[in-house]
Each structure stands twice: as C-alpha cells, then as structure tokens.
Tab-separated table of C-alpha atoms in Angstrom:
chain	number	residue	atom	x	y	z
T	1	MET	CA	3.287	18.385	-30.401
T	2	LEU	CA	6.407	19.275	-28.258
T	3	PRO	CA	9.460	22.149	-29.715
T	4	GLU	CA	12.483	21.764	-30.683
T	5	ASN	CA	14.244	24.311	-28.139
T	6	ILE	CA	13.420	21.792	-25.229
T	7	LYS	CA	15.324	19.291	-26.295
T	8	ASN	CA	18.627	18.430	-24.446
T	9	LYS	CA	20.755	19.946	-27.580
T	10	ASN	CA	18.850	22.631	-27.336
T	11	ILE	CA	17.756	23.972	-23.913
T	12	ASP	CA	17.845	27.219	-22.817
T	13	LEU	CA	17.297	27.089	-19.094
T	14	LYS	CA	16.395	30.904	-18.946
T	15	GLU	CA	13.596	30.486	-21.739
T	16	ILE	CA	12.338	27.420	-19.340
T	17	GLN	CA	12.049	29.906	-16.490
T	18	SER	CA	10.167	32.029	-19.080
T	19	LEU	CA	7.407	29.629	-19.725
T	20	SER	CA	3.940	29.800	-18.215
T	21	VAL	CA	2.878	27.306	-15.719
T	22	ASP	CA	0.243	26.054	-18.322
T	23	ASP	CA	2.753	25.047	-21.145
T	24	LYS	CA	5.083	23.633	-18.742
T	25	LEU	CA	2.576	21.330	-17.207
T	26	TYR	CA	1.385	20.856	-20.895
T	27	TYR	CA	4.782	20.000	-22.446
T	28	LEU	CA	5.305	17.252	-19.323
T	29	ASP	CA	1.459	16.011	-20.127
T	30	GLU	CA	2.826	15.075	-23.717
T	31	MET	CA	5.868	13.424	-22.511
T	32	MET	CA	3.693	10.935	-20.658
T	33	LEU	CA	2.320	9.995	-23.985
T	34	ILE	CA	6.233	9.135	-25.126
T	35	ASP	CA	7.851	5.445	-24.823
T	36	ASN	CA	11.488	7.187	-24.770
T	37	VAL	CA	12.039	11.135	-22.957
T	38	ASP	CA	15.470	10.493	-22.557
T	39	ASP	CA	15.713	13.407	-25.338
T	40	TYR	CA	14.177	15.878	-22.842
T	41	CYS	CA	16.057	14.659	-19.430
T	42	ASN	CA	17.438	18.258	-19.254
T	43	PHE	CA	13.979	19.908	-19.296
T	44	ILE	CA	12.007	17.715	-16.786
T	45	CYS	CA	14.678	17.237	-14.620
T	46	SER	CA	15.187	21.197	-14.442
T	47	LEU	CA	11.361	21.638	-13.331
T	48	ILE	CA	11.416	19.637	-10.750
T	49	GLU	CA	12.448	22.676	-8.511
T	50	ASP	CA	10.022	24.917	-10.434
T	51	GLU	CA	8.250	27.895	-8.016
T	52	ASP	CA	4.935	26.055	-8.978
T	53	LYS	CA	3.989	22.589	-6.688
T	54	GLY	CA	1.912	21.396	-10.070
T	55	VAL	CA	5.005	21.690	-12.358
T	56	ARG	CA	7.254	19.982	-9.685
T	57	ASN	CA	5.054	16.891	-8.990
T	58	ALA	CA	4.277	17.064	-12.702
T	59	SER	CA	8.006	16.645	-12.791
T	60	ALA	CA	8.603	13.997	-10.431
T	61	MET	CA	5.791	11.578	-11.941
T	62	VAL	CA	7.357	11.740	-15.588
T	63	ILE	CA	10.660	10.583	-14.474
T	64	THR	CA	9.428	8.007	-12.083
T	65	SER	CA	7.159	6.778	-14.789
T	66	LYS	CA	9.797	7.247	-17.921
T	67	LYS	CA	13.120	6.514	-15.793
T	68	PRO	CA	15.270	8.867	-18.490
T	69	ARG	CA	18.525	7.225	-18.436
T	70	GLU	CA	20.406	10.485	-17.227
T	71	ALA	CA	18.058	11.620	-14.649
T	72	PRO	CA	19.917	10.420	-11.440
T	73	LEU	CA	23.041	12.538	-12.508
T	74	LYS	CA	20.737	15.465	-13.088
T	75	LEU	CA	18.962	15.106	-9.713
T	76	ALA	CA	21.862	14.162	-7.825
T	77	PRO	CA	23.198	18.047	-7.042
T	78	PHE	CA	19.368	18.536	-5.730
T	79	ILE	CA	20.269	16.221	-2.690
T	80	SER	CA	22.781	19.195	-1.453
T	81	SER	CA	20.021	21.497	-1.593
T	82	ASN	CA	18.933	23.940	1.525
T	83	LYS	CA	15.662	23.379	0.054
T	84	ILE	CA	14.136	20.525	2.542
T	85	HIS	CA	10.882	20.174	0.273
T	86	LEU	CA	13.250	20.103	-3.105
T	87	ARG	CA	15.725	17.258	-1.224
T	88	ASN	CA	12.871	15.200	0.078
T	89	LEU	CA	10.688	15.285	-3.111
T	90	VAL	CA	14.223	14.430	-5.187
T	91	GLY	CA	14.728	11.490	-2.415
T	92	GLU	CA	11.195	10.330	-3.398
T	93	VAL	CA	12.077	10.472	-6.724
T	94	LEU	CA	15.171	8.847	-6.806
T	95	ILE	CA	13.663	5.517	-4.166
T	96	LYS	CA	10.935	5.248	-6.964
T	97	VAL	CA	13.418	5.291	-10.007
T	98	GLY	CA	15.236	2.402	-8.258
T	99	GLU	CA	18.506	0.399	-8.540
T	100	ASP	CA	19.749	2.812	-11.661
T	101	VAL	CA	20.379	5.675	-9.072
T	102	ILE	CA	22.734	3.693	-7.020
T	103	ASP	CA	26.282	4.140	-9.888
T	104	PRO	CA	24.950	8.072	-10.414
T	105	LEU	CA	24.689	8.324	-6.449
T	106	THR	CA	27.701	6.695	-5.240
T	107	GLU	CA	29.601	8.813	-8.055
T	108	TYR	CA	27.935	12.197	-6.721
T	109	SER	CA	28.880	11.237	-3.138
T	110	ILE	CA	32.461	11.598	-3.237
T	111	GLY	CA	33.583	14.120	-0.895
T	112	LYS	CA	30.599	15.121	-0.182
T	113	ASN	CA	29.186	16.406	3.707
T	114	ASP	CA	28.251	13.879	6.320
T	115	ASP	CA	24.110	15.045	5.768
T	116	ASP	CA	24.349	14.309	1.967
T	117	GLN	CA	26.348	10.954	3.069
T	118	LYS	CA	23.503	9.605	5.165
T	119	PHE	CA	20.905	10.879	2.454
T	120	ILE	CA	22.091	9.004	0.064
T	121	ILE	CA	22.727	6.050	2.305
T	122	ASP	CA	18.849	6.482	3.575
T	123	ILE	CA	17.777	6.301	-0.331
T	124	PHE	CA	19.741	2.883	-0.728
T	125	GLY	CA	18.317	1.412	2.135
T	126	MET	CA	14.864	2.124	1.122
T	127	ILE	CA	15.555	0.881	-2.399
T	128	GLY	CA	16.883	-2.292	-1.130
T	129	ASN	CA	18.787	-3.393	-3.679
T	130	GLU	CA	22.363	-5.244	-3.119
T	131	ASN	CA	24.117	-3.516	-5.789
T	132	ALA	CA	24.347	-0.667	-3.210
T	133	VAL	CA	26.274	-2.575	-0.583
T	134	SER	CA	29.987	-2.202	-1.604
T	135	HIS	CA	29.172	1.118	-1.077
T	136	ILE	CA	27.704	1.065	2.477
T	137	LEU	CA	30.506	-0.817	3.806
T	138	SER	CA	32.560	1.761	2.333
T	139	VAL	CA	30.932	4.408	4.087
T	140	LEU	CA	30.763	2.573	7.110
T	141	SER	CA	34.360	1.594	7.352
T	142	SER	CA	35.515	5.592	6.395
T	143	ASN	CA	33.026	7.272	8.108
T	144	GLU	CA	32.559	8.601	11.882
T	145	ASN	CA	29.630	10.158	11.971
T	146	ASP	CA	27.143	8.503	14.282
T	147	ASN	CA	24.392	9.283	12.429
T	148	VAL	CA	25.669	8.139	9.397
T	149	ILE	CA	26.535	4.716	10.524
T	150	LEU	CA	23.353	4.160	11.760
T	151	ALA	CA	22.132	5.232	8.397
T	152	CYS	CA	24.559	2.308	7.309
T	153	ILE	CA	23.371	0.171	9.561
T	154	GLU	CA	19.725	0.371	8.721
T	155	ALA	CA	20.250	0.273	5.295
T	156	LEU	CA	22.203	-3.494	5.579
T	157	GLY	CA	19.661	-4.080	7.540
T	158	ASN	CA	17.019	-3.262	4.881
T	159	ILE	CA	18.795	-5.058	2.337
T	160	ARG	CA	19.194	-7.886	3.843
T	161	TYR	CA	22.096	-8.346	3.643
T	162	GLU	CA	23.366	-11.822	5.319
T	163	ASP	CA	27.435	-11.334	4.807
T	164	SER	CA	27.186	-7.984	6.840
T	165	VAL	CA	26.469	-10.045	10.252
T	166	ASP	CA	29.693	-10.502	11.530
T	167	ILE	CA	29.880	-6.402	10.964
T	168	LEU	CA	26.692	-5.689	12.425
T	169	LEU	CA	27.896	-7.867	15.681
T	170	LEU	CA	31.100	-5.898	16.177
T	171	LEU	CA	29.019	-2.501	16.126
T	172	TYR	CA	26.714	-4.223	18.724
T	173	GLY	CA	29.363	-3.865	20.956
T	174	ARG	CA	31.019	-0.599	19.667
T	175	ASN	CA	28.366	1.910	21.067
T	176	GLU	CA	25.068	1.202	22.916
T	177	LEU	CA	24.171	4.462	20.920
T	178	TYR	CA	23.836	1.648	17.878
T	179	VAL	CA	22.605	-1.373	19.818
T	180	PRO	CA	18.589	-0.997	18.815
T	181	SER	CA	19.509	-0.221	15.122
T	182	VAL	CA	21.989	-3.361	15.147
T	183	VAL	CA	19.269	-5.540	16.402
T	184	GLU	CA	16.337	-4.282	13.844
T	185	ALA	CA	18.646	-5.003	10.937
T	186	LEU	CA	19.618	-8.289	12.473
T	187	GLY	CA	16.212	-9.342	12.916
T	188	LYS	CA	15.336	-8.407	9.293
T	189	ILE	CA	18.154	-10.293	8.033
T	190	GLY	CA	17.570	-13.129	9.869
T	191	SER	CA	20.305	-15.387	10.110
T	192	GLN	CA	20.824	-18.160	12.425
T	193	LYS	CA	23.518	-16.614	13.456
T	194	ALA	CA	22.146	-13.445	14.651
T	195	LEU	CA	19.594	-15.458	15.887
T	196	ASN	CA	21.839	-17.002	18.494
T	197	PHE	CA	23.689	-13.773	19.508
T	198	LEU	CA	20.574	-11.855	20.329
T	199	ILE	CA	18.682	-14.801	22.511
T	200	GLU	CA	22.222	-15.061	23.901
T	201	LYS	CA	22.276	-11.388	24.823
T	202	PHE	CA	18.743	-10.679	26.263
T	203	PRO	CA	19.410	-11.669	29.816
T	204	GLN	CA	21.822	-9.193	30.030
T	205	GLU	CA	20.446	-6.090	28.240
T	206	ASP	CA	18.350	-3.629	29.901
T	207	ASP	CA	14.541	-3.040	29.294
T	208	LEU	CA	14.962	-0.896	26.506
T	209	ILE	CA	17.370	-3.282	24.294
T	210	LYS	CA	15.250	-6.245	25.465
T	211	TYR	CA	12.222	-4.975	23.892
T	212	SER	CA	14.069	-4.728	20.547
T	213	ILE	CA	15.142	-7.484	20.624
T	214	LEU	CA	11.508	-9.139	21.226
T	215	GLU	CA	10.554	-7.173	18.443
T	216	SER	CA	13.048	-8.831	16.192
T	217	LEU	CA	12.653	-12.100	17.858
T	218	GLY	CA	8.952	-12.583	15.932
T	219	ALA	CA	10.687	-12.008	12.668
T	220	MET	CA	13.527	-14.124	12.707
T	221	GLY	CA	12.668	-16.759	15.131
T	222	ASP	CA	12.050	-20.662	14.960
T	223	VAL	CA	10.548	-23.189	16.545
T	224	GLU	CA	12.813	-23.099	19.564
T	225	THR	CA	12.829	-19.300	19.745
T	226	PHE	CA	8.875	-19.751	20.386
T	227	PHE	CA	9.823	-21.930	23.737
T	228	PHE	CA	12.367	-19.407	24.657
T	229	LEU	CA	9.922	-17.008	24.516
T	230	LEU	CA	7.335	-19.316	26.398
T	231	GLU	CA	9.770	-19.345	29.224
T	232	LYS	CA	9.940	-15.276	29.734
T	233	VAL	CA	5.990	-15.394	29.633
T	234	ALA	CA	6.507	-15.834	33.511
T	235	GLU	CA	9.210	-13.630	33.892
T	236	ILE	CA	8.076	-10.380	31.740
T	237	HIS	CA	6.260	-7.351	32.553
T	238	GLY	CA	5.077	-3.522	31.713
T	239	PRO	CA	5.509	-2.970	28.161
T	240	LEU	CA	8.166	-5.643	27.265
T	241	VAL	CA	4.763	-7.773	27.247
T	242	TRP	CA	3.435	-6.179	24.215
T	243	PRO	CA	6.476	-7.125	21.698
T	244	LEU	CA	6.362	-10.670	23.233
T	245	ILE	CA	3.011	-11.409	22.720
T	246	THR	CA	3.286	-9.749	19.157
T	247	SER	CA	6.624	-12.346	18.408
T	248	LEU	CA	4.694	-15.053	20.111
T	249	PHE	CA	1.879	-14.472	18.015
T	250	LEU	CA	4.089	-14.468	14.514
T	251	LEU	CA	5.454	-17.772	15.691
T	252	LYS	CA	2.603	-19.413	16.172
T	253	GLU	CA	1.318	-18.720	13.106
T	254	LYS	CA	4.944	-19.375	11.217
T	255	PHE	CA	4.881	-22.883	12.652
T	256	ASP	CA	1.315	-23.319	13.572
T	257	LEU	CA	1.941	-23.889	16.911
T	258	ASP	CA	-0.336	-23.692	20.180
T	259	ILE	CA	0.122	-21.064	23.223
T	260	PRO	CA	-1.001	-22.649	26.229
T	261	PHE	CA	-3.887	-19.982	27.953
T	262	ASP	CA	-3.514	-19.581	31.778
T	263	ASP	CA	-3.772	-16.926	34.093
T	264	ARG	CA	-0.459	-15.402	33.472
T	265	MET	CA	-0.769	-15.001	29.760
T	266	LYS	CA	-4.445	-13.843	30.360
T	267	ASN	CA	-2.796	-11.352	32.717
T	268	LEU	CA	-0.764	-10.441	29.704
T	269	LEU	CA	-3.101	-9.761	27.094
T	270	MET	CA	-5.225	-7.841	29.635
T	271	TYR	CA	-2.474	-5.825	30.109
T	272	THR	CA	-1.986	-5.580	26.245
T	273	LEU	CA	-5.437	-4.677	25.650
T	274	GLN	CA	-5.577	-1.805	28.100
T	275	GLU	CA	-2.355	-0.607	27.693
T	276	GLY	CA	-1.057	-1.041	24.041
T	277	ASN	CA	-0.812	0.809	21.076
T	278	PRO	CA	-3.808	-0.346	18.746
T	279	GLU	CA	-1.457	-3.181	16.598
T	280	HIS	CA	-0.643	-4.384	19.824
T	281	LYS	CA	-4.386	-4.609	20.546
T	282	LYS	CA	-4.885	-6.190	17.147
T	283	ILE	CA	-2.592	-8.747	17.987
T	284	ALA	CA	-4.457	-9.485	21.711
T	285	LEU	CA	-7.248	-9.937	19.986
T	286	SER	CA	-6.323	-12.328	17.858
T	287	LEU	CA	-5.252	-14.641	20.053
T	288	ILE	CA	-8.841	-14.461	21.163
T	289	ASN	CA	-9.454	-16.791	18.203
T	290	VAL	CA	-7.285	-19.619	20.314
T	291	PHE	CA	-8.449	-18.878	23.839
T	292	ASN	CA	-12.005	-17.459	23.782
T	293	ASP	CA	-12.127	-15.517	27.132
T	294	LYS	CA	-14.744	-13.899	28.319
T	295	ASP	CA	-13.029	-11.331	30.165
T	296	ILE	CA	-11.072	-10.437	27.467
T	297	LEU	CA	-13.249	-10.013	24.868
T	298	MET	CA	-15.666	-7.723	26.865
T	299	THR	CA	-12.719	-5.803	28.290
T	300	SER	CA	-11.844	-5.190	24.267
T	301	LEU	CA	-15.307	-3.136	23.998
T	302	LYS	CA	-13.727	-0.450	25.599
T	303	PHE	CA	-11.413	0.253	22.557
T	304	LEU	CA	-14.115	0.119	20.191
T	305	GLY	CA	-13.775	3.115	18.379
T	306	GLU	CA	-10.405	3.624	18.488
T	307	ASP	CA	-9.213	2.438	15.143
T	308	TYR	CA	-10.896	1.239	12.423
T	309	GLU	CA	-8.971	-2.480	11.921
T	310	LEU	CA	-9.394	-2.933	15.361
T	311	ASP	CA	-12.972	-2.150	15.273
T	312	GLU	CA	-13.834	-4.946	12.623
T	313	ILE	CA	-11.140	-7.410	14.771
T	314	ILE	CA	-13.575	-7.024	17.601
T	315	LYS	CA	-16.943	-6.861	15.990
T	316	SER	CA	-16.059	-10.110	14.592
T	317	LYS	CA	-15.230	-11.893	17.535
T	318	MET	CA	-18.642	-10.748	19.019
T	319	TYR	CA	-20.583	-11.912	16.038
T	320	ARG	CA	-18.916	-15.766	17.241
T	321	ASN	CA	-19.674	-15.181	20.905
T	322	THR	CA	-23.112	-13.569	20.921
T	323	ASP	CA	-23.855	-15.021	24.496
T	324	TYR	CA	-20.922	-13.279	26.616
T	325	LEU	CA	-22.128	-10.056	24.673
T	326	PHE	CA	-26.097	-10.541	25.659
T	327	ASP	CA	-25.260	-11.372	29.338
T	328	GLU	CA	-22.555	-8.649	29.905
T	329	PHE	CA	-24.406	-5.886	27.816
T	330	PRO	CA	-26.639	-4.085	30.558
T	331	ARG	CA	-23.890	-4.283	32.978
T	332	ILE	CA	-21.874	-2.406	29.669
T	333	VAL	CA	-24.319	0.202	28.954
T	334	GLY	CA	-25.151	0.458	32.677
T	335	ARG	CA	-21.816	2.226	33.306
T	336	LYS	CA	-22.248	4.796	30.291
T	337	PRO	CA	-18.822	4.247	29.266
T	338	GLU	CA	-17.584	6.664	26.418
T	339	ASN	CA	-17.839	5.021	23.433
T	340	LEU	CA	-21.291	4.369	24.269
T	341	LEU	CA	-22.760	4.896	20.988
T	342	ASN	CA	-20.250	2.748	19.424
T	343	ILE	CA	-21.375	-0.434	21.663
T	344	LEU	CA	-24.881	0.560	21.295
T	345	ASN	CA	-24.042	0.375	17.200
T	346	LEU	CA	-22.441	-2.963	17.828
T	347	PHE	CA	-25.031	-4.859	19.362
T	348	LEU	CA	-27.501	-3.620	17.064
T	349	SER	CA	-25.560	-4.693	14.350
T	350	VAL	CA	-24.934	-8.443	16.515
T	351	ALA	CA	-28.719	-7.882	17.252
T	352	GLU	CA	-30.062	-7.971	13.480
T	353	TYR	CA	-27.881	-10.637	12.715
T	354	THR	CA	-28.916	-13.060	15.580
T	355	ILE	CA	-32.600	-12.213	14.992
T	356	ASN	CA	-32.646	-12.475	11.237
T	357	GLU	CA	-30.004	-15.163	10.221
T	358	LEU	CA	-29.195	-17.539	13.427
T	359	PRO	CA	-33.138	-17.066	15.020
T	360	GLU	CA	-32.274	-20.441	16.971
T	361	GLN	CA	-29.436	-18.483	18.932
T	362	SER	CA	-31.607	-15.459	19.600
T	363	PHE	CA	-32.048	-13.754	23.463
T	364	GLN	CA	-33.455	-15.728	26.395
T	365	LEU	CA	-36.204	-13.983	27.789
T	366	VAL	CA	-34.488	-12.714	31.050
T	367	GLN	CA	-31.596	-11.345	28.699
T	368	LYS	CA	-34.142	-9.192	26.684
T	369	ARG	CA	-35.895	-8.055	29.632
T	370	ASN	CA	-32.388	-7.107	31.092
T	371	ILE	CA	-31.004	-5.511	27.596
T	372	VAL	CA	-34.662	-3.511	27.262
T	373	TYR	CA	-34.110	-2.236	30.650
T	374	ALA	CA	-30.142	-1.007	30.298
T	375	VAL	CA	-30.973	0.653	26.994
T	376	SER	CA	-34.132	2.472	27.686
T	377	ASP	CA	-32.383	4.499	30.379
T	378	CYS	CA	-30.192	5.746	27.248
T	379	LEU	CA	-33.567	7.426	25.706
T	380	ASN	CA	-32.297	10.394	27.943
T	381	TYR	CA	-28.911	10.531	27.053
T	382	HIS	CA	-26.847	13.828	26.144
T	383	ASP	CA	-25.639	12.310	22.727
T	384	GLU	CA	-28.716	12.325	20.051
T	385	GLU	CA	-26.918	9.760	18.482
T	386	VAL	CA	-27.075	7.831	21.488
T	387	ARG	CA	-30.575	8.259	21.696
T	388	ARG	CA	-31.174	7.231	18.269
T	389	ALA	CA	-29.732	3.993	18.440
T	390	ALA	CA	-31.243	3.030	21.576
T	391	MET	CA	-34.690	3.761	20.284
T	392	GLU	CA	-33.912	1.421	17.606
T	393	LEU	CA	-32.663	-1.109	19.469
T	394	LEU	CA	-35.678	-1.295	21.635
T	395	PHE	CA	-37.911	-1.606	18.720
T	396	LEU	CA	-35.650	-4.178	16.965
T	397	LEU	CA	-35.829	-6.448	20.210
T	398	ASP	CA	-38.910	-6.302	21.474
T	399	THR	CA	-42.058	-3.548	19.981
T	400	GLU	CA	-44.373	-4.059	22.814
T	401	SER	CA	-41.747	-3.154	25.247
T	402	ALA	CA	-40.219	-0.408	23.188
T	403	LEU	CA	-43.727	1.802	22.956
T	404	LEU	CA	-43.682	1.779	26.851
T	405	PHE	CA	-41.183	4.019	26.435
T	406	ILE	CA	-42.469	5.922	23.504
T	407	ASP	CA	-43.393	9.190	25.788
T	408	ALA	CA	-39.934	9.649	26.104
T	409	MET	CA	-38.883	9.092	22.118
T	410	ILE	CA	-41.450	11.606	21.452
T	411	VAL	CA	-40.519	14.705	23.253
T	412	ASP	CA	-36.542	14.080	21.953
T	413	GLU	CA	-35.226	17.166	21.340
T	414	ASN	CA	-33.724	16.240	17.959
T	415	LEU	CA	-35.473	16.582	14.801
T	416	TRP	CA	-34.097	13.403	13.058
T	417	ASN	CA	-34.454	11.377	16.287
T	418	ARG	CA	-38.484	11.969	16.150
T	419	LEU	CA	-38.742	12.016	12.320
T	420	ARG	CA	-36.796	8.140	12.328
T	421	LEU	CA	-39.617	7.847	15.537
T	422	LEU	CA	-42.165	8.222	12.952
T	423	GLU	CA	-40.532	5.851	10.194
T	424	ILE	CA	-40.364	3.063	12.886
T	425	LEU	CA	-44.281	3.527	13.639
T	426	ASP	CA	-45.372	3.877	10.084
T	427	ASN	CA	-43.965	0.243	9.359
T	428	ILE	CA	-45.387	-1.172	12.992
T	429	TYR	CA	-49.104	-2.779	11.364
T	430	SER	CA	-51.101	-2.395	14.396
T	431	PRO	CA	-53.897	0.302	15.413
T	432	ASP	CA	-52.195	1.109	18.772
T	433	VAL	CA	-49.773	3.003	17.291
T	434	THR	CA	-51.909	5.434	15.708
T	435	GLY	CA	-52.629	7.277	18.805
T	436	PHE	CA	-48.771	7.835	19.319
T	437	ILE	CA	-48.525	8.799	15.475
T	438	GLU	CA	-51.240	11.878	16.289
T	439	LYS	CA	-49.264	12.772	19.083
T	440	PHE	CA	-47.073	14.245	16.584
T	441	SER	CA	-50.144	16.719	15.568
T	442	ASN	CA	-48.625	18.972	17.928
T	443	ASP	CA	-44.892	18.722	16.641
T	444	PRO	CA	-43.055	22.166	16.927
T	445	GLU	CA	-41.335	21.166	13.870
T	446	GLU	CA	-43.631	21.584	10.391
T	447	MET	CA	-41.477	18.742	8.999
T	448	VAL	CA	-42.328	16.380	11.349
T	449	LYS	CA	-46.247	17.280	11.510
T	450	GLU	CA	-46.639	16.654	8.233
T	451	ARG	CA	-44.635	13.482	8.407
T	452	ALA	CA	-47.313	12.808	10.786
T	453	ALA	CA	-49.956	13.478	8.825
T	454	GLU	CA	-48.580	11.425	5.912
T	455	ILE	CA	-48.445	8.311	7.709
T	456	LEU	CA	-51.826	8.798	9.469
T	457	SER	CA	-53.545	9.395	5.965
T	458	SER	CA	-52.108	6.170	4.429
T	459	LYS	CA	-53.116	3.656	7.356
T	460	THR	CA	-56.456	5.627	6.850
T	461	ASN	CA	-56.950	4.848	3.427
T	462	ASN	CA	-55.360	1.229	3.765
T	463	ASN	CA	-57.377	0.393	6.497
T	464	ILE	CA	-54.404	-1.035	8.352
T	465	HIS	CA	-56.101	-3.826	11.047
T	466	PRO	CA	-54.087	-5.528	13.628
T	467	ILE	CA	-52.047	-8.468	13.396
C-alpha cells in the first residue's frame, strides 16, 4: 500500500530525501504493479537523481515502463545538469519513453545553450520520429554551432526524412566538417536524388569522403550502383577496399546478383581478411560461399579466435571444404601459429564430424599420415591445452599411430592431461594398453595413480580380450 504523502498533491521533497533506500525501493517496486502512476509522477521523477544507484535505476525503470504523462516535463531540467551520469541516465530514459517527449523537450529547449540543444537533438534522432523534424529544421536554420548542426544532420538521417535531402545537399558544400555526416545521413534516407549526387561526387573527393560514400552506397544503392562499384574494383586500394567489398555484398544480397571472381577480386578479399576489422572479415568470408577459393579459406584460419561470430563463419566454411583443410592442415600446424589451439580444436571438431557422419569423405591414407606426423610435434608444445588437443586428435585419427607417441603423453607435466590420457586408454579395448596404464603406477600425483589402479582393476575384472 502506497502512502498518501508521496502523491503529487501531497508530496514534500524534504520528506522524500529523508526516506531510507529500502523504503524508496519498496515504493518504486509497488508502482510497477499499478497500471497508472500519474499521481506519483513527482515522487518517481525526483528519485532519478537519488544518491543511491539502485534507486536511480528503479526510478528509470518505472518511468520507462509506466510512462507517467508528466514525466518528460519533470525530467527535462536534468538535461542541463552538470552531473554527466545523471544527464546520460535521463537521456536514456527519455529515448525509451519515445515520441511523447518531443513536445515537452521542444518547449524546454527554448533559450537553452548549445550543449543542451545538441543533447535534445540527439535524443530526437535516437527516437526517430518525424514529429521532431520541424524543431530540428528550426534549430538547423538558426544555430551556427558546428556540433549542433552535426547533431541535426545525424538526426535527420536517423529519422530518414526524405524532404530534408535538398537541405543536406546544401550543407555538403557549406563546410567540409559536415560532409561525412551528410553522406551518412543521405545513405540512411536513401532517395534517388541523394544516390545520384553521391555517385557524381565520388571521383572528386578525398579518400576519407570516398570511404563514407562507399559505405552509404551499400544501404541506398540500386542495381546500377552495383555495377558502378564493380567498375571500381580495378581502381581501389588500401582501406577503401573494405567498404567497397561490404557494399558489393549488400547489393548482391539485396538484388540477387553475381559478383565475378577474378584475381583482382581475390586480392581484395585477401587484403580484407588480413587488414580489415572483424566486421569486414565476416563480409569477406561470406563471399567465400560464392567463390570457394582455397587460398582465401586457408588465410581465414589466421583469424580463428579473434571474434566469436567470425569463428562460426570460418567453421561453417571448413565443414563444407574438408579436403582443403585436410590437405593444408599439416603445413599450418607446422608453422605453430599463435592461435594453434583454436586451429587444433576446429580440426578436431571437423574430423569427428567427418569420421562419424561422412565416412565416405574421410581421410586418405597419405593425408592421415601427414596429419599424424604434424600433430605429434605438438605433444611437447609449451601450452598444456595444445598438448591435450593434440593427444585427443591423434587417438581420434589412428589409435595405433597414437600409441607410438604415448611415452611423450605419459610424462606430460599437466595433471589433467595425464588424467585425460587415462580416460582415453580406458576406452581402448585392447590388451596392449594395459602396459601403458601400468606406467602410471609411479606417477607423482596420487589422483593419477588411483585412477590408473581403478582402470586396471576394471579391465582385469572384465577379462578384456583383443578386439
């Protein structure tokens, strides 16, 4: 039950400040159970600046969930706060409340300084509702502050207000500072006039602006844009390759087009894989579905472990191109790359799948021999996880060959590796393994000796015979 003294008509802010944190949280929790909290708006909004973070967050939750009618008006003054954390929290809340904040914030912005104007415009841009456009255009026409103007440009792009294209084109030529933001906004709006303008401007601009234009063309382009970008494949070098590849991929997917694969395109993809950020690499790898190139596939293994989504793309490619992986794996492992563990684990997964699900596509004799030899060299690697993965892979591929290297495995300095070896040996139904298990009777770790004794006892009791 909520007390009467926290209702709007009875509220005393001094009394609120004297409440305990537990009481404040209790009242806010109770309000989450009420359909309409308009009568408690002053109380709720006053707690947005409480000293306790939990209370502030609870207040924000009630406001965004229940959206009391007067909340935007009550929260607006906090936009001018010198407390950055409070200002940012209020901004997040107002964005979540949505279009209902537009009129109150427009009214509040009258006569405010440039920082407050920019903050309000940023909020409108994040909300993305056309009801804010008239205010944004008014500020844009009357304010000379570059940061405010940039905020207006970005907001118009986020709102995707097509009628602002002519204004944005004027701003393009007004100040070079505005150009990247104008290009991005035009890309989001996506009108034919904006598209034609950017393609016309592309040859004249420096690389920084070209980069922005190439990024935008992927979102706003048409079929003609796709062929325009293909023409640039032979001309573009360096970081401009990344947005070019990305936009080609987006337009290919959008219009179901084919990207011709030649040495130049291959080089662009290789460069993107080697120099691009994870997002660019994902795009390049996605194009491998089309090109299926061995060099690109093998190069992608260098980046295994950098990014989870990138890893999943690489894995899916390797599952579909096992022959490439099986042929190149010994050379890759032999170089001992920094991500050796990631590569071993990937290969272990692919090998298990191939052996169990696709036996007809399994290893050729020469492939298996080369792989076993390369992996055995990892048994003395400095990383215990690499040694463990190598051990498991050897036994998966060929038990008989794995047993040739068992002396190195038995003396592995890692306790858990030796225990894992015992588990593997326990599942080999051959009398030959008994002698190897007996070697653990002198292990320095009691846990290992006890486990070896258990396995030996079990095998003796079950009277195991050769397969």
